[in-house]
Amino acid sequence: MRTRQQRLQVAPDRADNTGMSTSPTPLRPPRRPPRLGQALTAVLALVGVVGFVVLLGVGAGRAPAAGEVDRPPGVEAVEQGTDPQPHGVPLAGSGSGGAAPVSAGGEAEDGTTAQEDADRAAAEQRAAEERAAEEQAEADRIAAQAAADEAAAQLDATARAAARQAAADQAAAQAAAEAVAREEAERLDAQDAAVDPRYPSCTEATAHGYGHYVSGVDAEYGWYRDTDADGVVCEV
């Protein structure tokens, strides 16, 4: 193999044979890329590899196939009967009342604590009980008012019936008294029509042809004096 010096010496001889200039022309060594460019290329290649690995890690979850529903994490574990949340932490929206998920520090995702949720639930329960008590009191008041109105109506009806009965009794008594009075008047009128005329004494009565009168039988007996008390006056 020829050395670099030998190749430089042969070049003029070849130039003489071709008729070209015989001035020696030194051969240039081949160019090499600068070391800084090589380092930059390597760095860029390394950054590209790292970015690709990161993208693979982020998109590790496979996309749902056609017709398959993308279910949130933990659903499959719940369906299989396992606990998707370690340390007994409930799932979001689970538990009574659909309370907000609680973090490890006892604070819900919406910024409230479990104690605040309990206090709010207790306040709502007290408010509901107070409303129920007010409604019950109102219902009791209405029922008591209705009972009082019914009792008053019954009492009023009883009083009116008693007043009507008293008026009827009074009218009947007055009618009976009037009937008795009429009967007594008729009896007296009959007696007046049947008795003899009244005179100042039995002498005059007997002189006019009237007498004698028996006690308990004749009304005229009371008009005159029974001097011998034998129950007969104005003896003839």
C-alpha atoms as a printed R data frame, in Angstrom:
    type eleno elety resid chain resno        x      y       z
1   ATOM     1    CA   MET     A     1    0.000  0.000   0.000
2   ATOM     2    CA   ARG     A     2    1.285  3.429  -0.903
3   ATOM     3    CA   THR     A     3    1.797  6.049   1.655
4   ATOM     4    CA   ARG     A     4    0.445  9.552   1.439
5   ATOM     5    CA   GLN     A     5    3.915 10.884   0.411
6   ATOM     6    CA   GLN     A     6    4.169  8.385  -2.433
7   ATOM     7    CA   ARG     A     7    0.756  9.381  -3.782
8   ATOM     8    CA   LEU     A     8    1.859 13.031  -3.821
9   ATOM     9    CA   GLN     A     9    5.013 12.153  -5.804
10  ATOM    10    CA   VAL     A    10    3.222 10.111  -8.466
11  ATOM    11    CA   ALA     A    11    0.676 12.821  -9.245
12  ATOM    12    CA   PRO     A    12    3.076 15.082 -11.250
13  ATOM    13    CA   ASP     A    13    4.210 12.227 -13.428
14  ATOM    14    CA   ARG     A    14    0.603 11.438 -14.399
15  ATOM    15    CA   ALA     A    15    0.054 15.068 -15.218
16  ATOM    16    CA   ASP     A    16    3.063 15.109 -17.572
17  ATOM    17    CA   ASN     A    17    1.799 12.137 -19.540
18  ATOM    18    CA   THR     A    18   -1.625 13.794 -20.088
19  ATOM    19    CA   GLY     A    19   -0.249 17.109 -21.167
20  ATOM    20    CA   MET     A    20   -1.719 18.964 -18.234
21  ATOM    21    CA   SER     A    21    0.097 21.225 -15.833
22  ATOM    22    CA   THR     A    22    2.940 19.566 -14.043
23  ATOM    23    CA   SER     A    23    2.694 21.749 -10.968
24  ATOM    24    CA   PRO     A    24    2.209 19.549  -8.026
25  ATOM    25    CA   THR     A    25   -1.339 19.753  -6.453
26  ATOM    26    CA   PRO     A    26   -1.540 18.447  -2.921
27  ATOM    27    CA   LEU     A    27   -4.482 16.091  -2.122
28  ATOM    28    CA   ARG     A    28   -6.933 17.331   0.586
29  ATOM    29    CA   PRO     A    29   -7.928 14.944   3.279
30  ATOM    30    CA   PRO     A    30  -11.719 14.142   3.425
31  ATOM    31    CA   ARG     A    31  -13.929 16.410   5.595
32  ATOM    32    CA   ARG     A    32  -15.262 15.138   8.887
33  ATOM    33    CA   PRO     A    33  -18.395 16.511  10.642
34  ATOM    34    CA   PRO     A    34  -17.615 18.590  13.667
35  ATOM    35    CA   ARG     A    35  -17.890 16.826  16.995
36  ATOM    36    CA   LEU     A    36  -20.459 19.377  18.305
37  ATOM    37    CA   GLY     A    37  -22.950 18.429  15.578
38  ATOM    38    CA   GLN     A    38  -22.524 14.752  16.380
39  ATOM    39    CA   ALA     A    39  -23.245 15.424  20.054
40  ATOM    40    CA   LEU     A    40  -26.321 17.490  19.211
41  ATOM    41    CA   THR     A    41  -27.645 14.764  16.924
42  ATOM    42    CA   ALA     A    42  -27.192 12.169  19.664
43  ATOM    43    CA   VAL     A    43  -28.995 14.366  22.209
44  ATOM    44    CA   LEU     A    44  -31.946 14.911  19.877
45  ATOM    45    CA   ALA     A    45  -32.180 11.213  19.176
46  ATOM    46    CA   LEU     A    46  -32.157 10.461  22.925
47  ATOM    47    CA   VAL     A    47  -34.892 13.070  23.562
48  ATOM    48    CA   GLY     A    48  -37.024 11.515  20.823
49  ATOM    49    CA   VAL     A    49  -36.643  8.042  22.359
50  ATOM    50    CA   VAL     A    50  -37.556  9.310  25.835
51  ATOM    51    CA   GLY     A    51  -40.629 11.145  24.489
52  ATOM    52    CA   PHE     A    52  -41.791  8.040  22.688
53  ATOM    53    CA   VAL     A    53  -41.438  5.968  25.865
54  ATOM    54    CA   VAL     A    54  -43.412  8.569  27.838
55  ATOM    55    CA   LEU     A    55  -46.195  8.560  25.244
56  ATOM    56    CA   LEU     A    56  -46.330  4.793  25.433
57  ATOM    57    CA   GLY     A    57  -46.661  4.965  29.216
58  ATOM    58    CA   VAL     A    58  -49.445  7.595  29.157
59  ATOM    59    CA   GLY     A    59  -51.427  5.780  26.513
60  ATOM    60    CA   ALA     A    60  -50.937  2.360  28.063
61  ATOM    61    CA   GLY     A    61  -54.689  1.995  28.588
62  ATOM    62    CA   ARG     A    62  -56.206  0.503  25.520
63  ATOM    63    CA   ALA     A    63  -59.102  2.297  23.789
64  ATOM    64    CA   PRO     A    64  -62.453  0.501  24.004
65  ATOM    65    CA   ALA     A    65  -63.254 -1.612  21.023
66  ATOM    66    CA   ALA     A    66  -66.282 -0.998  18.832
67  ATOM    67    CA   GLY     A    67  -69.484 -1.713  20.801
68  ATOM    68    CA   GLU     A    68  -67.633 -1.854  24.140
69  ATOM    69    CA   VAL     A    69  -68.555  0.689  26.855
70  ATOM    70    CA   ASP     A    70  -65.702  2.507  28.514
71  ATOM    71    CA   ARG     A    71  -66.398  1.928  32.191
72  ATOM    72    CA   PRO     A    72  -64.740  3.957  34.944
73  ATOM    73    CA   PRO     A    73  -62.063  2.346  37.110
74  ATOM    74    CA   GLY     A    74  -63.347  0.129  39.896
75  ATOM    75    CA   VAL     A    75  -66.564 -0.964  38.159
76  ATOM    76    CA   GLU     A    76  -65.168 -4.352  37.190
77  ATOM    77    CA   ALA     A    77  -63.876 -4.852  40.730
78  ATOM    78    CA   VAL     A    78  -67.314 -4.041  42.178
79  ATOM    79    CA   GLU     A    79  -68.973 -6.481  39.764
80  ATOM    80    CA   GLN     A    80  -66.486 -9.192  40.788
81  ATOM    81    CA   GLY     A    81  -67.141 -8.569  44.496
82  ATOM    82    CA   THR     A    82  -63.732 -7.074  45.340
83  ATOM    83    CA   ASP     A    83  -62.988 -3.729  46.994
84  ATOM    84    CA   PRO     A    84  -61.579 -1.311  44.402
85  ATOM    85    CA   GLN     A    85  -60.704  1.221  47.093
86  ATOM    86    CA   PRO     A    86  -58.034  0.231  49.612
87  ATOM    87    CA   HIS     A    87  -58.279  0.964  53.330
88  ATOM    88    CA   GLY     A    88  -62.126  1.017  53.203
89  ATOM    89    CA   VAL     A    89  -62.377  4.384  51.423
90  ATOM    90    CA   PRO     A    90  -65.894  4.494  49.786
91  ATOM    91    CA   LEU     A    91  -66.366  5.071  46.090
92  ATOM    92    CA   ALA     A    92  -67.523  8.440  44.816
93  ATOM    93    CA   GLY     A    93  -71.261  8.842  45.354
94  ATOM    94    CA   SER     A    94  -71.500  5.699  47.550
95  ATOM    95    CA   GLY     A    95  -72.881  5.613  51.056
96  ATOM    96    CA   SER     A    96  -76.105  6.963  52.513
97  ATOM    97    CA   GLY     A    97  -77.432 10.148  50.995
98  ATOM    98    CA   GLY     A    98  -74.945 10.130  48.107
99  ATOM    99    CA   ALA     A    99  -72.385 12.088  50.172
100 ATOM   100    CA   ALA     A   100  -69.395 13.569  48.387
101 ATOM   101    CA   PRO     A   101  -66.221 11.434  48.327
102 ATOM   102    CA   VAL     A   102  -64.055 11.973  51.353
103 ATOM   103    CA   SER     A   103  -60.289 12.239  51.098
104 ATOM   104    CA   ALA     A   104  -57.800 10.678  53.484
105 ATOM   105    CA   GLY     A   105  -57.827 13.888  55.571
106 ATOM   106    CA   GLY     A   106  -61.615 13.711  56.138
107 ATOM   107    CA   GLU     A   107  -62.397 16.482  53.632
108 ATOM   108    CA   ALA     A   108  -64.841 15.921  50.760
109 ATOM   109    CA   GLU     A   109  -64.024 16.873  47.193
110 ATOM   110    CA   ASP     A   110  -66.363 19.891  47.416
111 ATOM   111    CA   GLY     A   111  -64.396 21.330  50.362
112 ATOM   112    CA   THR     A   112  -66.690 20.143  53.199
113 ATOM   113    CA   THR     A   113  -65.734 17.797  55.997
114 ATOM   114    CA   ALA     A   114  -67.579 14.730  57.243
115 ATOM   115    CA   GLN     A   115  -68.523 16.605  60.431
116 ATOM   116    CA   GLU     A   116  -70.037 19.455  58.405
117 ATOM   117    CA   ASP     A   117  -72.034 16.941  56.364
118 ATOM   118    CA   ALA     A   118  -73.284 15.309  59.574
119 ATOM   119    CA   ASP     A   119  -74.214 18.699  61.074
120 ATOM   120    CA   ARG     A   120  -76.068 19.700  57.904
121 ATOM   121    CA   ALA     A   121  -77.948 16.374  57.865
122 ATOM   122    CA   ALA     A   122  -78.870 16.808  61.549
123 ATOM   123    CA   ALA     A   123  -80.081 20.371  60.894
124 ATOM   124    CA   GLU     A   124  -82.216 19.187  57.983
125 ATOM   125    CA   GLN     A   125  -83.643 16.408  60.185
126 ATOM   126    CA   ARG     A   126  -84.513 18.910  62.937
127 ATOM   127    CA   ALA     A   127  -86.119 21.251  60.408
128 ATOM   128    CA   ALA     A   128  -88.203 18.374  59.029
129 ATOM   129    CA   GLU     A   129  -89.295 17.371  62.539
130 ATOM   130    CA   GLU     A   130  -90.242 20.971  63.363
131 ATOM   131    CA   ARG     A   131  -92.307 21.234  60.176
132 ATOM   132    CA   ALA     A   132  -94.032 17.945  60.994
133 ATOM   133    CA   ALA     A   133  -94.767 19.168  64.540
134 ATOM   134    CA   GLU     A   134  -96.194 22.444  63.220
135 ATOM   135    CA   GLU     A   135  -98.386 20.603  60.722
136 ATOM   136    CA   GLN     A   136  -99.610 18.242  63.469
137 ATOM   137    CA   ALA     A   137 -100.356 21.181  65.780
138 ATOM   138    CA   GLU     A   138 -102.291 22.911  63.009
139 ATOM   139    CA   ALA     A   139 -104.261 19.721  62.320
140 ATOM   140    CA   ASP     A   140 -105.034 19.354  66.048
141 ATOM   141    CA   ARG     A   141 -106.157 22.991  66.233
142 ATOM   142    CA   ILE     A   142 -108.472 22.538  63.250
143 ATOM   143    CA   ALA     A   143 -109.900 19.336  64.742
144 ATOM   144    CA   ALA     A   144 -110.455 21.036  68.130
145 ATOM   145    CA   GLN     A   145 -112.142 24.000  66.445
146 ATOM   146    CA   ALA     A   146 -114.402 21.674  64.481
147 ATOM   147    CA   ALA     A   147 -115.310 19.776  67.669
148 ATOM   148    CA   ALA     A   148 -116.043 23.043  69.495
149 ATOM   149    CA   ASP     A   149 -118.217 24.259  66.631
150 ATOM   150    CA   GLU     A   150 -120.123 20.967  66.585
151 ATOM   151    CA   ALA     A   151 -120.627 21.072  70.369
152 ATOM   152    CA   ALA     A   152 -121.839 24.675  70.160
153 ATOM   153    CA   ALA     A   153 -124.235 23.748  67.381
154 ATOM   154    CA   GLN     A   154 -125.585 20.833  69.402
155 ATOM   155    CA   LEU     A   155 -125.956 23.033  72.490
156 ATOM   156    CA   ASP     A   156 -127.742 25.692  70.499
157 ATOM   157    CA   ALA     A   157 -130.068 23.112  68.992
158 ATOM   158    CA   THR     A   158 -130.778 21.699  72.459
159 ATOM   159    CA   ALA     A   159 -131.461 25.170  73.835
160 ATOM   160    CA   ARG     A   160 -133.802 25.994  70.965
161 ATOM   161    CA   ALA     A   161 -135.617 22.682  71.441
162 ATOM   162    CA   ALA     A   162 -135.940 23.340  75.185
163 ATOM   163    CA   ALA     A   163 -137.248 26.847  74.505
164 ATOM   164    CA   ARG     A   164 -139.786 25.492  72.059
165 ATOM   165    CA   GLN     A   165 -140.861 22.838  74.567
166 ATOM   166    CA   ALA     A   166 -141.193 25.407  77.350
167 ATOM   167    CA   ALA     A   167 -143.274 27.663  75.125
168 ATOM   168    CA   ALA     A   168 -145.458 24.709  74.185
169 ATOM   169    CA   ASP     A   169 -145.865 23.726  77.850
170 ATOM   170    CA   GLN     A   170 -146.711 27.287  78.797
171 ATOM   171    CA   ALA     A   171 -149.237 27.520  75.993
172 ATOM   172    CA   ALA     A   172 -150.792 24.211  77.057
173 ATOM   173    CA   ALA     A   173 -150.958 25.328  80.691
174 ATOM   174    CA   GLN     A   174 -152.492 28.622  79.699
175 ATOM   175    CA   ALA     A   175 -155.004 26.829  77.495
176 ATOM   176    CA   ALA     A   176 -155.861 24.460  80.353
177 ATOM   177    CA   ALA     A   177 -156.289 27.365  82.751
178 ATOM   178    CA   GLU     A   178 -158.501 29.152  80.302
179 ATOM   179    CA   ALA     A   179 -160.538 26.000  79.822
180 ATOM   180    CA   VAL     A   180 -160.958 25.641  83.581
181 ATOM   181    CA   ALA     A   181 -161.915 29.270  83.847
182 ATOM   182    CA   ARG     A   182 -164.450 28.873  81.098
183 ATOM   183    CA   GLU     A   183 -165.877 25.782  82.758
184 ATOM   184    CA   GLU     A   184 -166.128 27.590  86.081
185 ATOM   185    CA   ALA     A   185 -167.792 30.542  84.425
186 ATOM   186    CA   GLU     A   186 -170.217 28.285  82.672
187 ATOM   187    CA   ARG     A   187 -170.954 26.508  85.928
188 ATOM   188    CA   LEU     A   188 -171.536 29.771  87.695
189 ATOM   189    CA   ASP     A   189 -173.697 30.961  84.869
190 ATOM   190    CA   ALA     A   190 -175.710 27.768  85.135
191 ATOM   191    CA   GLN     A   191 -176.003 28.213  88.872
192 ATOM   192    CA   ASP     A   192 -177.092 31.782  88.467
193 ATOM   193    CA   ALA     A   193 -179.729 30.702  86.083
194 ATOM   194    CA   ALA     A   194 -180.993 27.945  88.430
195 ATOM   195    CA   VAL     A   195 -180.946 29.726  91.787
196 ATOM   196    CA   ASP     A   196 -183.683 31.829  93.286
197 ATOM   197    CA   PRO     A   197 -183.501 35.540  93.571
198 ATOM   198    CA   ARG     A   198 -181.556 36.806  96.569
199 ATOM   199    CA   TYR     A   199 -183.251 38.754  99.292
200 ATOM   200    CA   PRO     A   200 -182.007 40.551 102.355
201 ATOM   201    CA   SER     A   201 -183.436 37.949 104.723
202 ATOM   202    CA   CYS     A   202 -185.262 34.657 104.853
203 ATOM   203    CA   THR     A   203 -188.435 36.471 105.939
204 ATOM   204    CA   GLU     A   204 -188.586 38.319 102.650
205 ATOM   205    CA   ALA     A   205 -187.562 35.242 100.690
206 ATOM   206    CA   THR     A   206 -190.304 33.153 102.245
207 ATOM   207    CA   ALA     A   207 -192.706 36.068 101.809
208 ATOM   208    CA   HIS     A   208 -192.055 35.895  98.066
209 ATOM   209    CA   GLY     A   209 -192.530 32.154  98.083
210 ATOM   210    CA   TYR     A   210 -188.837 30.985  98.037
211 ATOM   211    CA   GLY     A   211 -187.215 28.552 100.446
212 ATOM   212    CA   HIS     A   212 -186.216 26.406 102.094
213 ATOM   213    CA   TYR     A   213 -182.458 25.880 101.278
214 ATOM   214    CA   VAL     A   214 -180.317 22.904 102.381
215 ATOM   215    CA   SER     A   215 -176.597 23.132 103.120
216 ATOM   216    CA   GLY     A   216 -174.461 21.427 100.452
217 ATOM   217    CA   VAL     A   217 -177.392 21.234  98.085
218 ATOM   218    CA   ASP     A   218 -178.713 24.681  97.442
219 ATOM   219    CA   ALA     A   219 -176.479 27.599  96.597
220 ATOM   220    CA   GLU     A   220 -178.893 29.908  98.311
221 ATOM   221    CA   TYR     A   221 -177.992 28.345 101.711
222 ATOM   222    CA   GLY     A   222 -174.886 30.502 101.904
223 ATOM   223    CA   TRP     A   223 -176.852 33.689 101.459
224 ATOM   224    CA   TYR     A   224 -178.739 33.411 104.708
225 ATOM   225    CA   ARG     A   225 -178.034 32.800 108.451
226 ATOM   226    CA   ASP     A   226 -178.703 29.339 109.906
227 ATOM   227    CA   THR     A   227 -179.791 30.389 113.390
228 ATOM   228    CA   ASP     A   228 -180.510 26.879 114.730
229 ATOM   229    CA   ALA     A   229 -177.558 25.352 112.837
230 ATOM   230    CA   ASP     A   230 -179.582 22.465 111.542
231 ATOM   231    CA   GLY     A   231 -178.314 22.825 107.970
232 ATOM   232    CA   VAL     A   232 -181.557 24.305 106.681
233 ATOM   233    CA   VAL     A   233 -182.473 27.951 106.270
234 ATOM   234    CA   CYS     A   234 -185.572 29.806 105.352
235 ATOM   235    CA   GLU     A   235 -187.816 27.009 106.492
236 ATOM   236    CA   VAL     A   236 -191.373 27.485 105.431
